Amino acid sequence: MGEKIIMIMSCLLCAIPFYTIAFLGKNSSTPITFWAGDNKLKNIVKDVKGYNLEMFKLYSFYATIFLFAGIAYIFHEPLGLFILIFAATVGIFPIYLRYKIILKKHS
């Protein structure tokens, strides 16, 4: 039982920052960044509101994957562990590609 609690807490610790960034940045007047400390987006993004809405959806989706991994671990440990490892490694690549599409669309 202890390992399940640790896994759920780990997944929450991965999901909460993404949800926080998404919800705080949704209605912000500055663009939500993908890379920490990226200050050049202010000059690149023309439609900040539309950009932030799509980034809100992207970050919320990514955070939900981490939550899903924790829930899946409760019922089927190998599946939950696979989802977590996949999301934290290979899964970031499709998120990055989607970010590039969003950035191009709103530039």
Short mmCIF file of N, CA and C in Angstrom, two decimals:
data_model
loop_
_atom_site.label_atom_id
_atom_site.label_comp_id
_atom_site.label_asym_id
_atom_site.label_seq_id
_atom_site.Cartn_x
_atom_site.Cartn_y
_atom_site.Cartn_z
N MET A 1 0.82 -1.21 0.00
CA MET A 1 0.00 0.00 0.00
C MET A 1 0.86 1.26 0.00
N GLY A 2 2.00 1.19 0.68
CA GLY A 2 2.89 2.35 0.76
C GLY A 2 3.41 2.79 -0.60
N GLU A 3 3.73 1.80 -1.46
CA GLU A 3 4.25 2.15 -2.78
C GLU A 3 3.19 2.84 -3.63
N LYS A 4 1.93 2.49 -3.41
CA LYS A 4 0.86 3.15 -4.17
C LYS A 4 0.70 4.60 -3.74
N ILE A 5 0.83 4.85 -2.45
CA ILE A 5 0.74 6.23 -1.96
C ILE A 5 1.91 7.06 -2.49
N ILE A 6 3.10 6.46 -2.50
CA ILE A 6 4.27 7.17 -3.02
C ILE A 6 4.09 7.46 -4.50
N MET A 7 3.57 6.51 -5.25
CA MET A 7 3.35 6.71 -6.69
C MET A 7 2.32 7.81 -6.94
N ILE A 8 1.24 7.77 -6.20
CA ILE A 8 0.20 8.80 -6.36
C ILE A 8 0.76 10.18 -6.02
N MET A 9 1.52 10.27 -4.94
CA MET A 9 2.12 11.55 -4.56
C MET A 9 3.11 12.03 -5.62
N SER A 10 3.87 11.11 -6.18
CA SER A 10 4.82 11.47 -7.25
C SER A 10 4.09 12.01 -8.47
N CYS A 11 3.01 11.35 -8.83
CA CYS A 11 2.23 11.80 -9.98
C CYS A 11 1.60 13.16 -9.71
N LEU A 12 1.13 13.37 -8.48
CA LEU A 12 0.58 14.68 -8.13
C LEU A 12 1.65 15.76 -8.18
N LEU A 13 2.85 15.41 -7.72
CA LEU A 13 3.94 16.39 -7.76
C LEU A 13 4.36 16.73 -9.19
N CYS A 14 4.09 15.85 -10.12
CA CYS A 14 4.34 16.14 -11.54
C CYS A 14 3.19 16.95 -12.14
N ALA A 15 1.96 16.64 -11.76
CA ALA A 15 0.79 17.26 -12.36
C ALA A 15 0.51 18.67 -11.84
N ILE A 16 0.68 18.90 -10.57
CA ILE A 16 0.31 20.18 -9.96
C ILE A 16 1.03 21.37 -10.59
N PRO A 17 2.34 21.31 -10.85
CA PRO A 17 2.97 22.47 -11.50
C PRO A 17 2.40 22.78 -12.88
N PHE A 18 2.08 21.75 -13.65
CA PHE A 18 1.51 21.99 -14.98
C PHE A 18 0.12 22.59 -14.88
N TYR A 19 -0.70 22.09 -13.94
CA TYR A 19 -2.02 22.69 -13.73
C TYR A 19 -1.88 24.13 -13.26
N THR A 20 -0.93 24.39 -12.38
CA THR A 20 -0.73 25.75 -11.86
C THR A 20 -0.34 26.71 -12.97
N ILE A 21 0.62 26.30 -13.78
CA ILE A 21 1.04 27.15 -14.90
C ILE A 21 -0.12 27.39 -15.85
N ALA A 22 -0.88 26.35 -16.13
CA ALA A 22 -2.01 26.46 -17.06
C ALA A 22 -3.07 27.42 -16.53
N PHE A 23 -3.50 27.23 -15.29
CA PHE A 23 -4.58 28.05 -14.76
C PHE A 23 -4.16 29.48 -14.47
N LEU A 24 -2.93 29.69 -14.02
CA LEU A 24 -2.48 31.06 -13.77
C LEU A 24 -2.19 31.81 -15.06
N GLY A 25 -1.77 31.09 -16.09
CA GLY A 25 -1.43 31.75 -17.34
C GLY A 25 -2.57 31.90 -18.31
N LYS A 26 -3.68 31.23 -18.05
CA LYS A 26 -4.80 31.24 -18.99
C LYS A 26 -5.28 32.65 -19.33
N ASN A 27 -5.44 33.48 -18.34
CA ASN A 27 -5.95 34.83 -18.55
C ASN A 27 -4.86 35.89 -18.41
N SER A 28 -3.62 35.48 -18.49
CA SER A 28 -2.50 36.40 -18.34
C SER A 28 -2.33 37.26 -19.59
N SER A 29 -1.74 38.42 -19.40
CA SER A 29 -1.47 39.31 -20.54
C SER A 29 -0.12 39.01 -21.18
N THR A 30 0.65 38.12 -20.55
CA THR A 30 1.93 37.69 -21.14
C THR A 30 1.81 36.23 -21.56
N PRO A 31 2.52 35.84 -22.60
CA PRO A 31 2.43 34.46 -23.09
C PRO A 31 2.96 33.44 -22.09
N ILE A 32 2.32 32.29 -22.03
CA ILE A 32 2.80 31.17 -21.21
C ILE A 32 4.02 30.59 -21.91
N THR A 33 5.10 30.45 -21.18
CA THR A 33 6.32 29.95 -21.79
C THR A 33 6.38 28.43 -21.73
N PHE A 34 7.10 27.86 -22.66
CA PHE A 34 7.36 26.42 -22.65
C PHE A 34 8.67 26.15 -21.93
N TRP A 35 9.67 26.98 -22.20
CA TRP A 35 10.96 26.86 -21.56
C TRP A 35 11.04 27.90 -20.44
N ALA A 36 11.56 27.52 -19.30
CA ALA A 36 11.70 28.45 -18.18
C ALA A 36 12.63 29.59 -18.56
N GLY A 37 12.21 30.80 -18.26
CA GLY A 37 13.03 31.97 -18.53
C GLY A 37 13.02 32.46 -19.96
N ASP A 38 12.10 31.97 -20.77
CA ASP A 38 12.02 32.39 -22.18
C ASP A 38 11.31 33.73 -22.25
N ASN A 39 12.07 34.79 -22.44
CA ASN A 39 11.51 36.15 -22.47
C ASN A 39 11.22 36.66 -23.87
N LYS A 40 11.61 35.93 -24.89
CA LYS A 40 11.44 36.41 -26.26
C LYS A 40 10.02 36.22 -26.79
N LEU A 41 9.17 35.48 -26.08
CA LEU A 41 7.80 35.24 -26.56
C LEU A 41 6.98 36.52 -26.64
N LYS A 42 7.29 37.49 -25.79
CA LYS A 42 6.55 38.76 -25.80
C LYS A 42 6.64 39.43 -27.16
N ASN A 43 7.76 39.26 -27.84
CA ASN A 43 7.97 39.87 -29.15
C ASN A 43 7.48 39.00 -30.29
N ILE A 44 7.28 37.71 -30.03
CA ILE A 44 6.93 36.76 -31.09
C ILE A 44 5.42 36.54 -31.19
N VAL A 45 4.77 36.34 -30.06
CA VAL A 45 3.34 36.01 -30.05
C VAL A 45 2.50 37.25 -30.27
N LYS A 46 1.65 37.20 -31.29
CA LYS A 46 0.78 38.33 -31.63
C LYS A 46 -0.58 38.21 -30.95
N ASP A 47 -1.15 37.00 -30.93
CA ASP A 47 -2.46 36.75 -30.32
C ASP A 47 -2.25 36.05 -28.98
N VAL A 48 -1.96 36.84 -27.95
CA VAL A 48 -1.62 36.29 -26.64
C VAL A 48 -2.80 35.52 -26.04
N LYS A 49 -4.00 36.03 -26.17
CA LYS A 49 -5.16 35.38 -25.59
C LYS A 49 -5.39 33.99 -26.21
N GLY A 50 -5.34 33.89 -27.52
CA GLY A 50 -5.51 32.61 -28.20
C GLY A 50 -4.37 31.66 -27.91
N TYR A 51 -3.16 32.20 -27.88
CA TYR A 51 -1.97 31.40 -27.56
C TYR A 51 -2.08 30.82 -26.16
N ASN A 52 -2.42 31.67 -25.18
CA ASN A 52 -2.53 31.20 -23.80
C ASN A 52 -3.65 30.17 -23.63
N LEU A 53 -4.73 30.32 -24.36
CA LEU A 53 -5.82 29.34 -24.28
C LEU A 53 -5.36 27.97 -24.78
N GLU A 54 -4.63 27.97 -25.89
CA GLU A 54 -4.13 26.69 -26.41
C GLU A 54 -3.04 26.10 -25.51
N MET A 55 -2.20 26.94 -24.92
CA MET A 55 -1.19 26.45 -23.99
C MET A 55 -1.84 25.93 -22.71
N PHE A 56 -2.93 26.57 -22.30
CA PHE A 56 -3.69 26.09 -21.15
C PHE A 56 -4.18 24.67 -21.41
N LYS A 57 -4.72 24.44 -22.59
CA LYS A 57 -5.21 23.11 -22.95
C LYS A 57 -4.06 22.10 -23.01
N LEU A 58 -2.94 22.51 -23.57
CA LEU A 58 -1.78 21.62 -23.69
C LEU A 58 -1.24 21.23 -22.32
N TYR A 59 -1.03 22.21 -21.45
CA TYR A 59 -0.50 21.93 -20.11
C TYR A 59 -1.51 21.14 -19.28
N SER A 60 -2.78 21.43 -19.41
CA SER A 60 -3.81 20.68 -18.68
C SER A 60 -3.84 19.23 -19.13
N PHE A 61 -3.72 19.02 -20.44
CA PHE A 61 -3.68 17.66 -20.97
C PHE A 61 -2.48 16.89 -20.43
N TYR A 62 -1.32 17.52 -20.43
CA TYR A 62 -0.11 16.87 -19.95
C TYR A 62 -0.21 16.54 -18.46
N ALA A 63 -0.76 17.46 -17.68
CA ALA A 63 -0.95 17.22 -16.25
C ALA A 63 -1.93 16.07 -16.01
N THR A 64 -2.97 16.00 -16.83
CA THR A 64 -3.97 14.94 -16.70
C THR A 64 -3.35 13.57 -16.97
N ILE A 65 -2.39 13.50 -17.87
CA ILE A 65 -1.70 12.23 -18.13
C ILE A 65 -1.00 11.75 -16.86
N PHE A 66 -0.36 12.65 -16.14
CA PHE A 66 0.30 12.27 -14.89
C PHE A 66 -0.72 11.80 -13.85
N LEU A 67 -1.85 12.49 -13.76
CA LEU A 67 -2.89 12.04 -12.83
C LEU A 67 -3.42 10.67 -13.23
N PHE A 68 -3.61 10.47 -14.51
CA PHE A 68 -4.09 9.18 -15.01
C PHE A 68 -3.10 8.07 -14.68
N ALA A 69 -1.81 8.37 -14.75
CA ALA A 69 -0.79 7.37 -14.41
C ALA A 69 -0.92 6.95 -12.96
N GLY A 70 -1.16 7.90 -12.06
CA GLY A 70 -1.33 7.58 -10.65
C GLY A 70 -2.56 6.74 -10.40
N ILE A 71 -3.65 7.07 -11.07
CA ILE A 71 -4.89 6.30 -10.92
C ILE A 71 -4.73 4.90 -11.51
N ALA A 72 -4.09 4.82 -12.67
CA ALA A 72 -3.87 3.52 -13.31
C ALA A 72 -3.00 2.63 -12.43
N TYR A 73 -2.05 3.23 -11.72
CA TYR A 73 -1.15 2.45 -10.85
C TYR A 73 -1.92 1.76 -9.73
N ILE A 74 -2.98 2.38 -9.28
CA ILE A 74 -3.79 1.78 -8.20
C ILE A 74 -4.38 0.45 -8.66
N PHE A 75 -4.83 0.41 -9.90
CA PHE A 75 -5.53 -0.77 -10.40
C PHE A 75 -4.61 -1.76 -11.12
N HIS A 76 -3.57 -1.25 -11.78
CA HIS A 76 -2.66 -2.12 -12.53
C HIS A 76 -1.27 -1.48 -12.48
N GLU A 77 -0.44 -1.93 -11.57
CA GLU A 77 0.85 -1.29 -11.30
C GLU A 77 1.75 -1.15 -12.54
N PRO A 78 1.94 -2.21 -13.33
CA PRO A 78 2.82 -2.04 -14.50
C PRO A 78 2.32 -0.99 -15.50
N LEU A 79 1.01 -0.93 -15.71
CA LEU A 79 0.45 0.05 -16.63
C LEU A 79 0.68 1.47 -16.12
N GLY A 80 0.42 1.71 -14.85
CA GLY A 80 0.63 3.03 -14.27
C GLY A 80 2.07 3.47 -14.33
N LEU A 81 2.97 2.54 -14.05
CA LEU A 81 4.39 2.85 -14.11
C LEU A 81 4.83 3.14 -15.55
N PHE A 82 4.31 2.37 -16.50
CA PHE A 82 4.63 2.60 -17.90
C PHE A 82 4.16 3.97 -18.35
N ILE A 83 2.94 4.34 -17.99
CA ILE A 83 2.39 5.65 -18.39
C ILE A 83 3.25 6.77 -17.82
N LEU A 84 3.63 6.65 -16.55
CA LEU A 84 4.45 7.68 -15.92
C LEU A 84 5.81 7.82 -16.60
N ILE A 85 6.48 6.70 -16.82
CA ILE A 85 7.80 6.74 -17.46
C ILE A 85 7.69 7.27 -18.89
N PHE A 86 6.68 6.82 -19.62
CA PHE A 86 6.49 7.28 -20.99
C PHE A 86 6.21 8.78 -21.03
N ALA A 87 5.32 9.25 -20.16
CA ALA A 87 4.96 10.67 -20.15
C ALA A 87 6.16 11.55 -19.79
N ALA A 88 6.99 11.08 -18.88
CA ALA A 88 8.11 11.89 -18.41
C ALA A 88 9.32 11.84 -19.35
N THR A 89 9.33 10.92 -20.30
CA THR A 89 10.48 10.81 -21.20
C THR A 89 10.05 11.05 -22.64
N VAL A 90 9.58 10.02 -23.30
CA VAL A 90 9.21 10.10 -24.71
C VAL A 90 8.00 11.01 -24.91
N GLY A 91 7.11 11.06 -23.94
CA GLY A 91 5.88 11.82 -24.06
C GLY A 91 6.07 13.32 -24.17
N ILE A 92 7.20 13.82 -23.74
CA ILE A 92 7.44 15.26 -23.83
C ILE A 92 7.64 15.70 -25.28
N PHE A 93 8.09 14.79 -26.15
CA PHE A 93 8.34 15.15 -27.54
C PHE A 93 7.06 15.56 -28.28
N PRO A 94 5.95 14.80 -28.21
CA PRO A 94 4.72 15.28 -28.85
C PRO A 94 4.20 16.58 -28.25
N ILE A 95 4.43 16.77 -26.96
CA ILE A 95 4.02 18.03 -26.31
C ILE A 95 4.83 19.18 -26.89
N TYR A 96 6.12 18.97 -27.08
CA TYR A 96 6.98 19.99 -27.68
C TYR A 96 6.55 20.29 -29.12
N LEU A 97 6.25 19.25 -29.89
CA LEU A 97 5.81 19.47 -31.26
C LEU A 97 4.51 20.27 -31.30
N ARG A 98 3.59 19.97 -30.40
CA ARG A 98 2.33 20.72 -30.34
C ARG A 98 2.59 22.17 -29.96
N TYR A 99 3.53 22.39 -29.05
CA TYR A 99 3.91 23.75 -28.67
C TYR A 99 4.42 24.53 -29.88
N LYS A 100 5.27 23.89 -30.68
CA LYS A 100 5.80 24.57 -31.87
C LYS A 100 4.68 24.94 -32.84
N ILE A 101 3.68 24.07 -32.98
CA ILE A 101 2.52 24.36 -33.85
C ILE A 101 1.73 25.54 -33.30
N ILE A 102 1.50 25.54 -31.99
CA ILE A 102 0.77 26.65 -31.36
C ILE A 102 1.52 27.95 -31.54
N LEU A 103 2.83 27.92 -31.32
CA LEU A 103 3.66 29.13 -31.45
C LEU A 103 3.62 29.66 -32.88
N LYS A 104 3.72 28.77 -33.84
CA LYS A 104 3.69 29.18 -35.25
C LYS A 104 2.32 29.77 -35.63
N LYS A 105 1.27 29.17 -35.10
CA LYS A 105 -0.09 29.63 -35.40
C LYS A 105 -0.35 31.04 -34.86
N HIS A 106 0.19 31.36 -33.71
CA HIS A 106 -0.12 32.64 -33.06
C HIS A 106 1.00 33.66 -33.19
N SER A 107 1.96 33.41 -34.06
CA SER A 107 3.05 34.37 -34.29
C SER A 107 2.75 35.27 -35.47
#
